[in-house]
């Protein structure tokens, strides 16, 4: 059973990926300094998978402490690297915090990947590397422009660092560019647990529906889209998690010709903000109190994926519908409300 080190294992996509890896026969360990997460999520991982996952509460920017994890686990066969700061507005206000944290941690991990001969490395990248694109759906060959935020730029630079490093390191690397991750595990045992007040759409919708927020806003309805609101490619977090497992399987079976490759992870469907609201109300029967507001600076008008490459080369297909994404997001918000009452 191959042992996989998942960085950011206490995070939203990290915790769902722990579950998927365990269910597909991998042994997993996590490293997460819990600066923006809590180890409590691993109780949910255990409820679902039956496995207790060990977390090393270590800052990956601390090389010596990170190295000690590899000394203790010389049999690590793969790394899935999620751990990073990811709040777009915060990255605009504190760029050096983002460049330091997201890039120092990556560089330390790459050094250790080489030193401990870890054969496979999956990097959590993002559709934010595409910025505002003209021709849609976006493919991996789309020319990258300067991302709209320092956060997106740390992902673009991260990919470039890995690509250069892969030329002098025998390990194999895959970068996965997620579109908009939403939803929660169908068990409602794990889900998105914002550490800072959320800026992204889905948690704001569910917090509004459950009454944590009196109302929410739709930022811009005068865009050149079918209903005037921005279009995104929303993808269920469990589908994203499974893409990591399939990518690792692909690398483990040595089916990867290049040392570095990059794949989009999206459904290929563009959905507008107003359509998301309507879909949520239809799927849950909850009425949303929202107000139309002016545009939010930095928002791309429309971005959604061409997913052919990962489907053809790795055999991944999204399984969850938009309705599933709405229902599981809502079930998780209700569970969180229950848990908060128990405390
Ligand atoms: C989506 C749309 C908002 C909140 C995110 C992550 C980024 C990356 C891609 C991982 C926009 C509108 C939002 C609200 C609204 N993921 N909106 N009212 O900006 O596409 O980027 O996914 O790497 O890290 O941030 O997602 O959910 O913030 O916004 O109208 O209260 O919803 O204007 O059009 P975004 P988002």
Short mmCIF file of C-alpha atoms and ligand atoms in Angstrom, two decimals:
data_model
loop_
_atom_site.label_atom_id
_atom_site.label_comp_id
_atom_site.label_asym_id
_atom_site.label_seq_id
_atom_site.Cartn_x
_atom_site.Cartn_y
_atom_site.Cartn_z
CA UNK A 1 0.00 0.00 0.00
CA UNK A 2 1.67 3.22 -1.14
CA UNK A 3 2.04 5.96 1.46
CA UNK A 4 1.01 9.44 0.30
CA UNK A 5 1.84 12.70 2.07
CA UNK A 6 -1.09 15.11 1.70
CA UNK A 7 -0.16 18.68 2.60
CA UNK A 8 -3.10 20.78 3.75
CA UNK A 9 -4.93 17.56 4.67
CA UNK A 10 -7.15 19.44 7.15
CA UNK A 11 -8.39 21.79 4.45
CA UNK A 12 -11.46 21.63 2.23
CA UNK A 13 -10.10 19.78 -0.82
CA UNK A 14 -7.33 18.12 1.21
CA UNK A 15 -9.74 16.37 3.59
CA UNK A 16 -11.94 15.13 0.73
CA UNK A 17 -8.82 13.84 -1.05
CA UNK A 18 -7.71 11.95 2.10
CA UNK A 19 -11.07 10.12 1.99
CA UNK A 20 -10.80 9.32 -1.72
CA UNK A 21 -7.21 8.09 -1.45
CA UNK A 22 -8.08 5.81 1.50
CA UNK A 23 -11.11 4.44 -0.34
CA UNK A 24 -8.82 3.63 -3.27
CA UNK A 25 -6.27 1.69 -1.25
CA UNK A 26 -3.66 4.31 -0.37
CA UNK A 27 -2.10 4.87 3.06
CA UNK A 28 -2.18 8.59 3.87
CA UNK A 29 -0.51 11.02 6.27
CA UNK A 30 -1.21 14.75 6.48
CA UNK A 31 0.92 17.80 7.19
CA UNK A 32 -1.09 20.89 8.08
CA UNK A 33 -0.01 23.64 10.50
CA UNK A 34 -3.72 24.41 11.08
CA UNK A 35 -3.08 28.13 10.59
CA UNK A 36 -6.35 28.17 8.60
CA UNK A 37 -7.87 24.81 9.42
CA UNK A 38 -8.60 22.50 12.32
CA UNK A 39 -7.62 18.86 12.91
CA UNK A 40 -11.27 18.30 13.92
CA UNK A 41 -12.04 17.66 10.24
CA UNK A 42 -10.02 14.42 10.54
CA UNK A 43 -12.77 13.06 12.81
CA UNK A 44 -15.08 13.38 9.83
CA UNK A 45 -12.49 11.69 7.61
CA UNK A 46 -12.39 8.81 10.12
CA UNK A 47 -16.21 8.59 10.32
CA UNK A 48 -16.34 8.19 6.55
CA UNK A 49 -13.25 6.05 5.87
CA UNK A 50 -12.78 4.24 9.17
CA UNK A 51 -9.15 5.36 9.20
CA UNK A 52 -7.38 7.55 11.74
CA UNK A 53 -5.16 9.93 9.74
CA UNK A 54 -1.99 11.22 11.40
CA UNK A 55 -1.45 14.97 10.93
CA UNK A 56 1.96 16.62 11.41
CA UNK A 57 1.19 20.16 12.60
CA UNK A 58 4.23 21.60 10.86
CA UNK A 59 4.79 24.79 8.83
CA UNK A 60 6.20 23.70 5.46
CA UNK A 61 8.24 26.93 5.38
CA UNK A 62 10.30 25.40 8.22
CA UNK A 63 12.66 23.15 6.25
CA UNK A 64 14.12 21.23 9.21
CA UNK A 65 10.73 20.40 10.73
CA UNK A 66 9.40 19.35 7.33
CA UNK A 67 12.52 17.23 6.70
CA UNK A 68 11.88 15.41 10.01
CA UNK A 69 8.57 14.14 8.58
CA UNK A 70 10.45 12.52 5.70
CA UNK A 71 13.02 11.02 8.12
CA UNK A 72 10.12 9.46 10.01
CA UNK A 73 8.41 8.33 6.77
CA UNK A 74 11.15 7.30 4.31
CA UNK A 75 8.54 5.22 2.42
CA UNK A 76 6.54 8.18 1.09
CA UNK A 77 5.65 7.27 -2.51
CA UNK A 78 3.78 10.44 -3.46
CA UNK A 79 3.01 13.98 -2.37
CA UNK A 80 -0.28 15.81 -2.98
CA UNK A 81 0.42 19.45 -2.23
CA UNK A 82 -2.62 21.54 -1.25
CA UNK A 83 -1.22 23.63 1.63
CA UNK A 84 -1.31 27.31 0.59
CA UNK A 85 -3.09 30.55 1.37
CA UNK A 86 -5.94 31.04 -1.10
CA UNK A 87 -8.01 34.13 -0.30
CA UNK A 88 -7.86 36.38 -3.36
CA UNK A 89 -8.65 39.76 -1.69
CA UNK A 90 -6.17 39.01 1.17
CA UNK A 91 -3.45 38.27 -1.39
CA UNK A 92 -4.01 41.72 -2.95
CA UNK A 93 -3.59 43.40 0.46
CA UNK A 94 -0.64 41.20 1.62
CA UNK A 95 1.27 40.01 -1.49
CA UNK A 96 4.53 39.14 0.31
CA UNK A 97 2.62 36.98 2.81
CA UNK A 98 1.34 34.97 -0.19
CA UNK A 99 4.61 34.79 -2.13
CA UNK A 100 6.56 33.78 0.99
CA UNK A 101 4.09 31.18 2.27
CA UNK A 102 3.00 29.61 -1.01
CA UNK A 103 6.40 29.56 -2.71
CA UNK A 104 8.81 28.89 0.20
CA UNK A 105 6.69 25.89 1.21
CA UNK A 106 6.67 24.56 -2.36
CA UNK A 107 10.44 24.95 -2.79
CA UNK A 108 11.12 23.15 0.51
CA UNK A 109 8.88 20.27 -0.59
CA UNK A 110 10.58 20.02 -3.98
CA UNK A 111 14.02 19.85 -2.33
CA UNK A 112 12.78 17.02 -0.11
CA UNK A 113 11.08 15.26 -3.03
CA UNK A 114 14.50 15.03 -4.68
CA UNK A 115 16.46 14.23 -1.49
CA UNK A 116 14.09 11.41 -0.47
CA UNK A 117 13.47 10.20 -4.04
CA UNK A 118 9.69 10.62 -3.82
CA UNK A 119 8.58 9.43 -7.28
CA UNK A 120 5.29 11.31 -7.71
CA UNK A 121 4.10 14.84 -6.95
CA UNK A 122 0.66 16.38 -7.55
CA UNK A 123 0.40 20.18 -7.33
CA UNK A 124 -2.83 21.97 -6.47
CA UNK A 125 -3.12 24.72 -9.05
CA UNK A 126 -6.03 26.86 -10.10
CA UNK A 127 -7.99 28.24 -13.04
CA UNK A 128 -6.99 31.65 -11.65
CA UNK A 129 -3.75 31.20 -13.65
CA UNK A 130 -5.83 31.95 -16.79
CA UNK A 131 -6.97 35.43 -15.73
CA UNK A 132 -9.60 36.96 -18.04
CA UNK A 133 -9.70 34.71 -21.11
CA UNK A 134 -11.19 35.53 -24.50
CA UNK A 135 -11.70 32.13 -26.12
CA UNK A 136 -13.77 29.69 -24.07
CA UNK A 137 -13.84 26.94 -22.97
CA UNK A 138 -10.25 27.34 -21.79
CA UNK A 139 -7.75 24.56 -22.57
CA UNK A 140 -4.37 23.83 -20.99
CA UNK A 141 -2.75 25.27 -24.12
CA UNK A 142 -4.40 28.66 -23.57
CA UNK A 143 -1.70 31.30 -23.31
CA UNK A 144 -1.47 32.38 -19.68
CA UNK A 145 -1.65 36.08 -18.97
CA UNK A 146 -0.78 37.83 -15.71
CA UNK A 147 -3.25 36.42 -13.15
CA UNK A 148 -5.63 38.97 -11.61
CA UNK A 149 -4.24 38.48 -8.07
CA UNK A 150 -1.01 37.62 -6.20
CA UNK A 151 -2.78 34.41 -5.14
CA UNK A 152 -3.28 33.37 -8.77
CA UNK A 153 0.30 34.44 -9.53
CA UNK A 154 1.68 32.17 -6.79
CA UNK A 155 -0.06 29.28 -8.58
CA UNK A 156 1.32 30.32 -11.98
CA UNK A 157 4.85 30.78 -10.60
CA UNK A 158 4.46 27.50 -8.68
CA UNK A 159 3.73 25.68 -11.92
CA UNK A 160 6.76 27.30 -13.59
CA UNK A 161 9.04 26.34 -10.67
CA UNK A 162 7.86 22.72 -10.89
CA UNK A 163 8.23 22.60 -14.67
CA UNK A 164 11.84 23.86 -14.44
CA UNK A 165 12.65 21.54 -11.53
CA UNK A 166 11.16 18.51 -13.33
CA UNK A 167 13.95 18.84 -15.92
CA UNK A 168 16.62 18.09 -13.29
CA UNK A 169 14.70 15.69 -11.03
CA UNK A 170 13.67 12.09 -11.81
CA UNK A 171 10.32 12.45 -10.05
CA UNK A 172 7.15 12.97 -12.06
CA UNK A 173 4.89 15.99 -11.56
CA UNK A 174 1.29 16.84 -12.41
CA UNK A 175 -0.37 20.22 -11.81
CA UNK A 176 -4.17 20.17 -11.53
CA UNK A 177 -5.97 23.45 -12.29
CA UNK A 178 -9.26 23.47 -10.38
CA UNK A 179 -12.13 25.62 -11.47
CA UNK A 180 -14.65 26.57 -8.76
CA UNK A 181 -14.73 23.86 -6.07
CA UNK A 182 -18.09 23.67 -4.22
CA UNK A 183 -20.24 21.07 -2.48
CA UNK A 184 -19.45 18.67 0.35
CA UNK A 185 -19.09 14.93 0.94
CA UNK A 186 -22.55 13.26 0.63
CA UNK A 187 -22.22 12.02 4.23
CA UNK A 188 -22.17 15.67 5.45
CA UNK A 189 -19.28 14.62 7.74
CA UNK A 190 -16.81 16.95 6.00
CA UNK A 191 -17.15 20.11 3.90
CA UNK A 192 -15.85 23.64 3.39
CA UNK A 193 -15.02 25.16 6.78
CA UNK A 194 -14.02 28.78 6.14
CA UNK A 195 -11.45 29.95 8.71
CA UNK A 196 -11.79 33.59 7.71
CA UNK A 197 -15.17 35.08 6.73
CA UNK A 198 -15.77 33.53 3.28
CA UNK A 199 -15.53 35.67 0.15
CA UNK A 200 -16.53 32.89 -2.24
CA UNK A 201 -20.05 32.35 -3.45
CA UNK A 202 -21.18 28.96 -2.16
CA UNK A 203 -20.55 29.36 1.59
CA UNK A 204 -22.11 32.83 1.38
CA UNK A 205 -25.22 31.31 -0.19
CA UNK A 206 -25.58 28.64 2.50
CA UNK A 207 -24.83 31.08 5.34
CA UNK A 208 -27.55 33.37 3.96
CA UNK A 209 -30.02 30.49 3.61
CA UNK A 210 -29.41 29.30 7.19
CA UNK A 211 -29.71 32.81 8.63
CA UNK A 212 -26.05 33.47 9.56
CA UNK A 213 -26.28 36.40 7.12
CA UNK A 214 -29.33 38.62 6.74
CA UNK A 215 -28.73 38.94 2.99
CA UNK A 216 -26.15 38.48 0.26
CA UNK A 217 -25.18 40.38 -2.88
CA UNK A 218 -24.82 39.54 -6.55
CA UNK A 219 -21.74 41.44 -7.72
CA UNK A 220 -22.59 42.70 -11.18
CA UNK A 221 -25.45 41.97 -13.55
CA UNK A 222 -24.25 44.12 -16.46
CA UNK A 223 -21.61 41.72 -17.80
CA UNK A 224 -21.75 40.56 -21.44
CA UNK A 225 -23.17 37.14 -20.44
CA UNK A 226 -26.55 35.49 -21.01
CA UNK A 227 -28.08 36.98 -17.87
CA UNK A 228 -25.54 39.70 -17.06
CA UNK A 229 -23.89 37.90 -14.12
CA UNK A 230 -20.45 36.25 -14.15
CA UNK A 231 -20.03 32.71 -15.45
CA UNK A 232 -17.89 30.06 -13.74
CA UNK A 233 -17.28 26.30 -13.94
CA UNK A 234 -18.53 24.98 -10.58
CA UNK A 235 -17.26 21.49 -9.78
CA UNK A 236 -18.05 19.16 -6.90
CA UNK A 237 -15.21 18.79 -4.39
CA UNK A 238 -15.53 14.97 -4.42
CA UNK A 239 -14.99 14.98 -8.20
CA UNK A 240 -11.89 17.13 -7.64
CA UNK A 241 -10.66 14.76 -4.92
CA UNK A 242 -11.04 11.74 -7.18
CA UNK A 243 -9.07 13.45 -9.94
CA UNK A 244 -6.07 13.46 -7.56
CA UNK A 245 -6.39 9.73 -6.94
CA UNK A 246 -6.61 8.99 -10.66
CA UNK A 247 -3.64 11.27 -11.36
CA UNK A 248 -1.58 9.41 -8.72
CA UNK A 249 -2.68 6.03 -10.13
CA UNK A 250 -1.56 7.28 -13.54
CA UNK A 251 1.87 8.26 -12.20
CA UNK A 252 2.22 5.07 -10.10
CA UNK A 253 1.57 2.95 -13.20
CA UNK A 254 4.23 5.02 -14.97
CA UNK A 255 1.82 5.92 -17.76
CA UNK A 256 3.19 9.44 -17.81
CA UNK A 257 5.58 10.10 -20.67
CA UNK A 258 6.64 13.59 -19.57
CA UNK A 259 8.14 14.55 -16.22
CA UNK A 260 5.66 17.40 -15.94
CA UNK A 261 2.12 17.90 -17.20
CA UNK A 262 -0.88 20.06 -16.37
CA UNK A 263 -4.62 19.31 -16.47
CA UNK A 264 -7.83 21.31 -16.08
CA UNK A 265 -10.37 19.99 -13.60
CA UNK A 266 -13.75 21.40 -14.47
CA UNK A 267 -17.12 20.13 -15.68
CA UNK A 268 -16.90 22.05 -18.96
CA UNK A 269 -20.20 23.80 -18.14
CA UNK A 270 -20.35 27.54 -17.54
CA UNK A 271 -23.00 28.57 -14.98
CA UNK A 272 -23.87 32.16 -14.02
CA UNK A 273 -24.20 33.52 -10.49
CA UNK A 274 -27.96 34.06 -10.93
CA UNK A 275 -28.32 30.48 -12.24
CA UNK A 276 -26.49 29.19 -9.13
CA UNK A 277 -28.93 31.06 -6.88
CA UNK A 278 -31.91 29.68 -8.80
CA UNK A 279 -30.44 26.17 -8.73
CA UNK A 280 -29.88 26.39 -4.96
CA UNK A 281 -33.45 27.56 -4.29
CA UNK A 282 -34.85 24.80 -6.52
CA UNK A 283 -32.69 22.04 -5.02
CA UNK A 284 -33.28 22.99 -1.37
CA UNK A 285 -36.60 24.80 -1.34
CA UNK A 286 -34.88 27.63 0.56
CA UNK A 287 -35.52 31.23 -0.52
CA UNK A 288 -32.42 33.41 -0.76
CA UNK A 289 -32.46 37.08 0.26
CA UNK A 290 -30.14 38.79 -2.22
CA UNK A 291 -29.58 42.23 -3.67
CA UNK A 292 -28.03 43.16 -7.03
CA UNK A 293 -24.88 45.25 -6.58
CA UNK A 294 -22.12 46.70 -8.74
CA UNK A 295 -19.26 44.58 -10.05
CA UNK A 296 -16.52 43.22 -7.72
CA UNK A 297 -13.02 44.42 -8.81
CA UNK A 298 -10.84 41.64 -10.25
CA UNK A 299 -13.67 39.34 -11.29
CA UNK A 300 -13.26 37.57 -14.62
CA UNK A 301 -16.37 37.86 -16.80
CA UNK A 302 -16.52 34.17 -17.70
CA UNK A 303 -14.23 31.19 -17.33
CA UNK A 304 -14.99 27.51 -17.79
CA UNK A 305 -12.95 24.46 -18.70
CA UNK A 306 -12.29 22.26 -21.65
CA UNK A 307 -11.81 18.98 -19.74
CA UNK A 308 -10.93 16.74 -22.68
CA UNK A 309 -7.26 16.33 -21.77
CA UNK A 310 -7.80 14.80 -18.30
CA UNK A 311 -10.74 12.74 -19.55
CA UNK A 312 -8.71 11.26 -22.41
CA UNK A 313 -5.31 10.88 -20.71
CA UNK A 314 -6.33 10.00 -17.15
CA UNK A 315 -9.91 8.78 -17.59
CA UNK A 316 -11.53 11.25 -15.20
CA UNK A 317 -15.17 12.31 -15.62
CA UNK A 318 -17.19 14.46 -13.17
CA UNK A 319 -19.97 12.42 -11.53
CA UNK A 320 -21.85 15.06 -9.51
CA UNK A 321 -24.55 17.36 -10.94
CA UNK A 322 -25.18 21.01 -10.09
CA UNK A 323 -28.16 19.85 -8.00
CA UNK A 324 -25.84 17.49 -6.04
CA UNK A 325 -23.49 20.43 -5.43
CA UNK A 326 -26.36 22.54 -4.08
CA UNK A 327 -27.84 19.77 -1.94
CA UNK A 328 -24.53 18.66 -0.38
CA UNK A 329 -23.48 22.27 0.31
CA UNK A 330 -26.76 22.85 2.11
CA UNK A 331 -26.63 19.56 4.07
CA UNK A 332 -23.13 20.47 5.27
CA UNK A 333 -24.24 23.95 6.39
CA UNK A 334 -27.11 22.38 8.34
CA UNK A 335 -24.66 19.91 9.93
CA UNK A 336 -22.33 22.77 10.92
CA UNK A 337 -25.27 24.53 12.56
CA UNK A 338 -26.06 21.35 14.53
CA UNK A 339 -22.41 20.93 15.57
CA UNK A 340 -22.19 24.56 16.70
CA UNK A 341 -25.20 24.01 18.97
CA UNK A 342 -23.51 20.97 20.56
CA UNK A 343 -20.41 22.96 21.58
C1 LIG B 1 -17.62 33.53 -8.13
C2 LIG B 1 -18.62 34.53 -8.68
C3 LIG B 1 -18.36 36.75 -7.80
C4 LIG B 1 -19.65 36.09 -3.70
C5 LIG B 1 -12.59 31.19 -6.76
C6 LIG B 1 -11.50 31.17 -5.77
C7 LIG B 1 -10.17 30.97 -6.44
C8 LIG B 1 -10.22 29.80 -7.40
C9 LIG B 1 -11.39 29.87 -8.34
C10 LIG B 1 -9.21 27.88 -6.35
C11 LIG B 1 -17.98 35.90 -8.98
C12 LIG B 1 -19.73 36.17 -7.44
C13 LIG B 1 -19.29 35.89 -5.03
C14 LIG B 1 -20.82 36.83 -3.41
C15 LIG B 1 -21.22 37.12 -5.75
N1 LIG B 1 -10.30 28.56 -6.71
N2 LIG B 1 -20.07 36.40 -6.03
N3 LIG B 1 -21.58 37.33 -4.45
O1 LIG B 1 -13.69 34.57 -7.75
O2 LIG B 1 -14.33 32.66 -9.29
O3 LIG B 1 -12.53 32.37 -7.53
O4 LIG B 1 -12.55 30.03 -7.54
O5 LIG B 1 -8.09 28.13 -6.56
O6 LIG B 1 -9.27 30.72 -5.39
O7 LIG B 1 -11.51 32.39 -5.12
O8 LIG B 1 -14.98 32.55 -6.92
O9 LIG B 1 -16.93 32.27 -5.46
O10 LIG B 1 -15.42 34.29 -5.11
O11 LIG B 1 -16.89 34.20 -7.11
O12 LIG B 1 -21.92 37.59 -6.67
O13 LIG B 1 -21.21 37.06 -2.22
O14 LIG B 1 -19.60 34.78 -7.66
O15 LIG B 1 -18.47 38.13 -8.13
O16 LIG B 1 -18.59 36.43 -10.15
P1 LIG B 1 -13.90 33.12 -7.95
P2 LIG B 1 -16.06 33.33 -6.04
#
